[in-house]
PDB file of C-alpha atoms in Angstrom:
ATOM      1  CA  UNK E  75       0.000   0.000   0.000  1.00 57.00           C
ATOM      2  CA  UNK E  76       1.496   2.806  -1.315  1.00 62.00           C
ATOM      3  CA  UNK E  77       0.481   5.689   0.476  1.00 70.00           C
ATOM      4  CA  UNK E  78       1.860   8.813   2.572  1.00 73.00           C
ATOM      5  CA  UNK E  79       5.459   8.989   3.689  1.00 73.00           C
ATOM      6  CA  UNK E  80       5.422   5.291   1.418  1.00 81.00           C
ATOM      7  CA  UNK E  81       4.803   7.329  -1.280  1.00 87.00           C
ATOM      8  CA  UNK E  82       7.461   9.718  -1.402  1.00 87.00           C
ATOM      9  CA  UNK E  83      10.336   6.736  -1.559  1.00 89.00           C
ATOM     10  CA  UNK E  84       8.332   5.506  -4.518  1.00 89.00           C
ATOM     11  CA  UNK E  85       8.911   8.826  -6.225  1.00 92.00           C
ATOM     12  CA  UNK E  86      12.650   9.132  -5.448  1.00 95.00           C
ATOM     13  CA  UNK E  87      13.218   7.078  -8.493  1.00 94.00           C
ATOM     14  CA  UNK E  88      11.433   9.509 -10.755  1.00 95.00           C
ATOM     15  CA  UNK E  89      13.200  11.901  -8.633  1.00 94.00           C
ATOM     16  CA  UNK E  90      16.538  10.503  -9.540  1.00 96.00           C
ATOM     17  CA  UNK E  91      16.057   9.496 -13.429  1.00 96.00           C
ATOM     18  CA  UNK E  92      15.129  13.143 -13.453  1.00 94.00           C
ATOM     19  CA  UNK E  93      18.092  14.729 -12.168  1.00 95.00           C
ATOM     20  CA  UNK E  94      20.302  12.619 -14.258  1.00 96.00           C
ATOM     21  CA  UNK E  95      18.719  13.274 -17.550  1.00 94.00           C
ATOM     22  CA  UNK E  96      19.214  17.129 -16.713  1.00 93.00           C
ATOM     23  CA  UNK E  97      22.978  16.881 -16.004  1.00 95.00           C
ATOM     24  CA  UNK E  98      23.052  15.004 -19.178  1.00 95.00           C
ATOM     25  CA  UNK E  99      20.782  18.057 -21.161  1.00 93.00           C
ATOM     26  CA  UNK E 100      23.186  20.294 -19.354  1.00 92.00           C
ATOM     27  CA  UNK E 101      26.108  18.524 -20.702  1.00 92.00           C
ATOM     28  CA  UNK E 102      25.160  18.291 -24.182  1.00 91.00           C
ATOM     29  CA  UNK E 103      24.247  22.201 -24.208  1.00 86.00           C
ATOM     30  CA  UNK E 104      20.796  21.949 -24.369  1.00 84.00           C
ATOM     31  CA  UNK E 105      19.889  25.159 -22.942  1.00 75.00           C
ATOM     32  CA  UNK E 106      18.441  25.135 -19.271  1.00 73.00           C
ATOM     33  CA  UNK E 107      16.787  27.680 -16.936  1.00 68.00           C
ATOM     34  CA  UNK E 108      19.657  26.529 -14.288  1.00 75.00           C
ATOM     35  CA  UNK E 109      22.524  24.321 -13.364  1.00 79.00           C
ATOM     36  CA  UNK E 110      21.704  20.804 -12.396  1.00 86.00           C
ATOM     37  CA  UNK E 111      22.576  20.523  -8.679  1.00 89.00           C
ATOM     38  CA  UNK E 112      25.354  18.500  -7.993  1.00 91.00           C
ATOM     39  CA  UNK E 113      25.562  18.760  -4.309  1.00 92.00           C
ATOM     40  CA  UNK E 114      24.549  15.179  -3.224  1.00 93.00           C
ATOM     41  CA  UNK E 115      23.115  16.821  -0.231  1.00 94.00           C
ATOM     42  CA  UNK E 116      21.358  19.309  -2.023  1.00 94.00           C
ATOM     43  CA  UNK E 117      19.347  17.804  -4.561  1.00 94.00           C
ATOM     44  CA  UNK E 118      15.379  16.503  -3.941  1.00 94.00           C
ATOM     45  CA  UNK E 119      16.862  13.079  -2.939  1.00 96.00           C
ATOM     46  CA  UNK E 120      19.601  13.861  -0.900  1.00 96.00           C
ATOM     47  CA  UNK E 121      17.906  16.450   1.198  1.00 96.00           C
ATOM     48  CA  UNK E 122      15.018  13.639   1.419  1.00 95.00           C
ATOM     49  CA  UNK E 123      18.044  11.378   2.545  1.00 97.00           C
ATOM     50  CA  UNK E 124      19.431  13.192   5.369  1.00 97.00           C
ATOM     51  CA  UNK E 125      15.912  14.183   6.694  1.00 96.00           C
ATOM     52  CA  UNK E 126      12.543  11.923   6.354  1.00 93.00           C
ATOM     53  CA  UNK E 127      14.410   9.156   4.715  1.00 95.00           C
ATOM     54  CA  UNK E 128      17.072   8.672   6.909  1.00 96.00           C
ATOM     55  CA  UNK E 129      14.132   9.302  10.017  1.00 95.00           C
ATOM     56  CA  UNK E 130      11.692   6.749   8.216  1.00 93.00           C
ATOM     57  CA  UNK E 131      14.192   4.101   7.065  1.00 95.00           C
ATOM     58  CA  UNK E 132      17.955   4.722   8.016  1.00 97.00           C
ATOM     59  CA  UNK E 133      17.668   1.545  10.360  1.00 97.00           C
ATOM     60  CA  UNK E 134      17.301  -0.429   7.378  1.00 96.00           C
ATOM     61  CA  UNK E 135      20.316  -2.044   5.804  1.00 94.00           C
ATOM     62  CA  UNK E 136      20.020  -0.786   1.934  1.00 96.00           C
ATOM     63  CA  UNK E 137      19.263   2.442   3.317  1.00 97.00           C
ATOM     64  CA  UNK E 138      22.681   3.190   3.716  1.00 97.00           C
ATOM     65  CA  UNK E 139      23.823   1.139   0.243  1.00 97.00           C
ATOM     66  CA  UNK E 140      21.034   3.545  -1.591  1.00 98.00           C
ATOM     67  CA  UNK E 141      23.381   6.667   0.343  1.00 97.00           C
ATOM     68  CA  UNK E 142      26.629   5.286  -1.206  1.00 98.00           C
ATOM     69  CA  UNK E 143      25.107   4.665  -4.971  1.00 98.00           C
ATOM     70  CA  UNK E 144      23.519   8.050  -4.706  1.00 98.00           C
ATOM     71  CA  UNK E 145      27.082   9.784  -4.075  1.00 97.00           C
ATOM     72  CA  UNK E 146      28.479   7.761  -6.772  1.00 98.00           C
ATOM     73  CA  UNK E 147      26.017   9.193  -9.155  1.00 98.00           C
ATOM     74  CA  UNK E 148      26.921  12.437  -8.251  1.00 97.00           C
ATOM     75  CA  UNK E 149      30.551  11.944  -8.104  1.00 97.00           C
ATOM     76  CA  UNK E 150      29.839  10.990 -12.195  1.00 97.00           C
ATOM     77  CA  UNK E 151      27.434  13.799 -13.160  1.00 96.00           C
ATOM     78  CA  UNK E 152      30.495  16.311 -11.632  1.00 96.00           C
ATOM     79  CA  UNK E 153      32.935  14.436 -13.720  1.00 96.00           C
ATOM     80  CA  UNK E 154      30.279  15.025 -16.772  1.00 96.00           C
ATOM     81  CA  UNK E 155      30.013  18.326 -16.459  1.00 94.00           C
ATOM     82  CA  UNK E 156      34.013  18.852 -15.743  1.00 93.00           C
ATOM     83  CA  UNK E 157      34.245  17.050 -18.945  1.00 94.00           C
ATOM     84  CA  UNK E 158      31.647  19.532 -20.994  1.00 92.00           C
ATOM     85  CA  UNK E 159      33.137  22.725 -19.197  1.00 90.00           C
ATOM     86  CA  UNK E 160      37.142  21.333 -20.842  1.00 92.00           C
ATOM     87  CA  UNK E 161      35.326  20.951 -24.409  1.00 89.00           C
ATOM     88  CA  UNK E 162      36.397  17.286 -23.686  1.00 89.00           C
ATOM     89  CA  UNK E 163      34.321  14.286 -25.152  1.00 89.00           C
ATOM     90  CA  UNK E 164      30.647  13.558 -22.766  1.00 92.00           C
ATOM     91  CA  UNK E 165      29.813   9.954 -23.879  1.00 94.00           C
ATOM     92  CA  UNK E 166      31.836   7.945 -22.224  1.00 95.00           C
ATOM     93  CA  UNK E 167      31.084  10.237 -18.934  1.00 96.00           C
ATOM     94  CA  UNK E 168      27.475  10.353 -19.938  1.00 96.00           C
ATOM     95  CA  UNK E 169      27.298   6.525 -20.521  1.00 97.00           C
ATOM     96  CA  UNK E 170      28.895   5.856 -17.403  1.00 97.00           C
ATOM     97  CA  UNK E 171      26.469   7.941 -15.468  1.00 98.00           C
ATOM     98  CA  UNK E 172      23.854   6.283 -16.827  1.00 98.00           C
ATOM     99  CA  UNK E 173      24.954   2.949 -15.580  1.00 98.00           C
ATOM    100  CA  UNK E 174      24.965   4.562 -12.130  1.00 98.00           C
ATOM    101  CA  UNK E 175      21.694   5.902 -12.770  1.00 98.00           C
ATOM    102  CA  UNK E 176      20.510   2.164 -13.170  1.00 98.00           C
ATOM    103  CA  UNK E 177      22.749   0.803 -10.060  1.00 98.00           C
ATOM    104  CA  UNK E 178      20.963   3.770  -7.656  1.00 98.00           C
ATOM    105  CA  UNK E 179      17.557   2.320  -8.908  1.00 97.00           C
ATOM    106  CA  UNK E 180      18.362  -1.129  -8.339  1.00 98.00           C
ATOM    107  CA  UNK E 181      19.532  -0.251  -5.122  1.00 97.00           C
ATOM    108  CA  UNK E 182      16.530   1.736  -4.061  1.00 96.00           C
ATOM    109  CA  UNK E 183      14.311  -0.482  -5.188  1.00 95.00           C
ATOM    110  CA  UNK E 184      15.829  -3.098  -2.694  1.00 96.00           C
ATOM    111  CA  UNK E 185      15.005  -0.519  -0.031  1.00 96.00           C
ATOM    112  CA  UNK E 186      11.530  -0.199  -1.280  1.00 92.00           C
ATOM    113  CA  UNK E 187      11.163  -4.052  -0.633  1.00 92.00           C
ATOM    114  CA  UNK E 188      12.702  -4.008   2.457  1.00 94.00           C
ATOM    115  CA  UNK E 189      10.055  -1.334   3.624  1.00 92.00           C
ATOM    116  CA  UNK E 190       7.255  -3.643   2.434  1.00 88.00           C
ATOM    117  CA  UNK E 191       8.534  -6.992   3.630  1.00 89.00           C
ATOM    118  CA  UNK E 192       8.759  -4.857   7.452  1.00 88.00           C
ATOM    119  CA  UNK E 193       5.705  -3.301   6.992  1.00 82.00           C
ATOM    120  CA  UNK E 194       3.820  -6.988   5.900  1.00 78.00           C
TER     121      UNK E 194
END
């Protein structure tokens, strides 16, 4: 039953696919109204992270592996946008982003179950 504060962890994948696919815009100068945020702490999930999520769910064990494959996203997009900002090549970059885009989802869906199988 996804409802509530249940709710919100559902979304942090949209969230997420979100944010990537602007760092990615970004990168391949598509124009945008700002800068993609690329403060792990300071985007919609990582402020959701350090606050309700880790409140709600930081007891559970992928909690913390969702935290880690969330950084490593981040640590990527910066390296994208490094890359754009030298003129250097962004596919590679971009590509490997995008495989950390899929790991974070992977991951957070494992939390998602976790949060069910407790709540059953």
């Amino acid at each position: 039953d996804w409802t509530g504060q249940l709710l919100e962890l559902l979304a942090m994948e949209s969230v997420h696919r979100d944010w990537v696919a602007r760092v990615i815009r970004y990168a391949s100068g598509v124009p945008s109204l700002r800068h993609p945020e690329l403060e792990e702490r300071m985007c919609i999930f990582g402020r959701w992270y350090s606050g309700e999520g880790k409140r709600l769910y930081g007891d559970l064990g992928g909690f913390s592996t969702v935290g880690r494959l969330h950084q490593e996203a981040h640590l990527l997009g910066q390296a994208l946008l490094r890359a754009h900002e030298r003129g250097a090549g962004t596919a590679a970059a971009a590509h490997d982003l995008l495989e950390a885009r899929d790991r974070f989802i992977a991951g957070l869906r494992q939390l998602q179950q976790q949060v069910l199988t407790r709540l059953a």
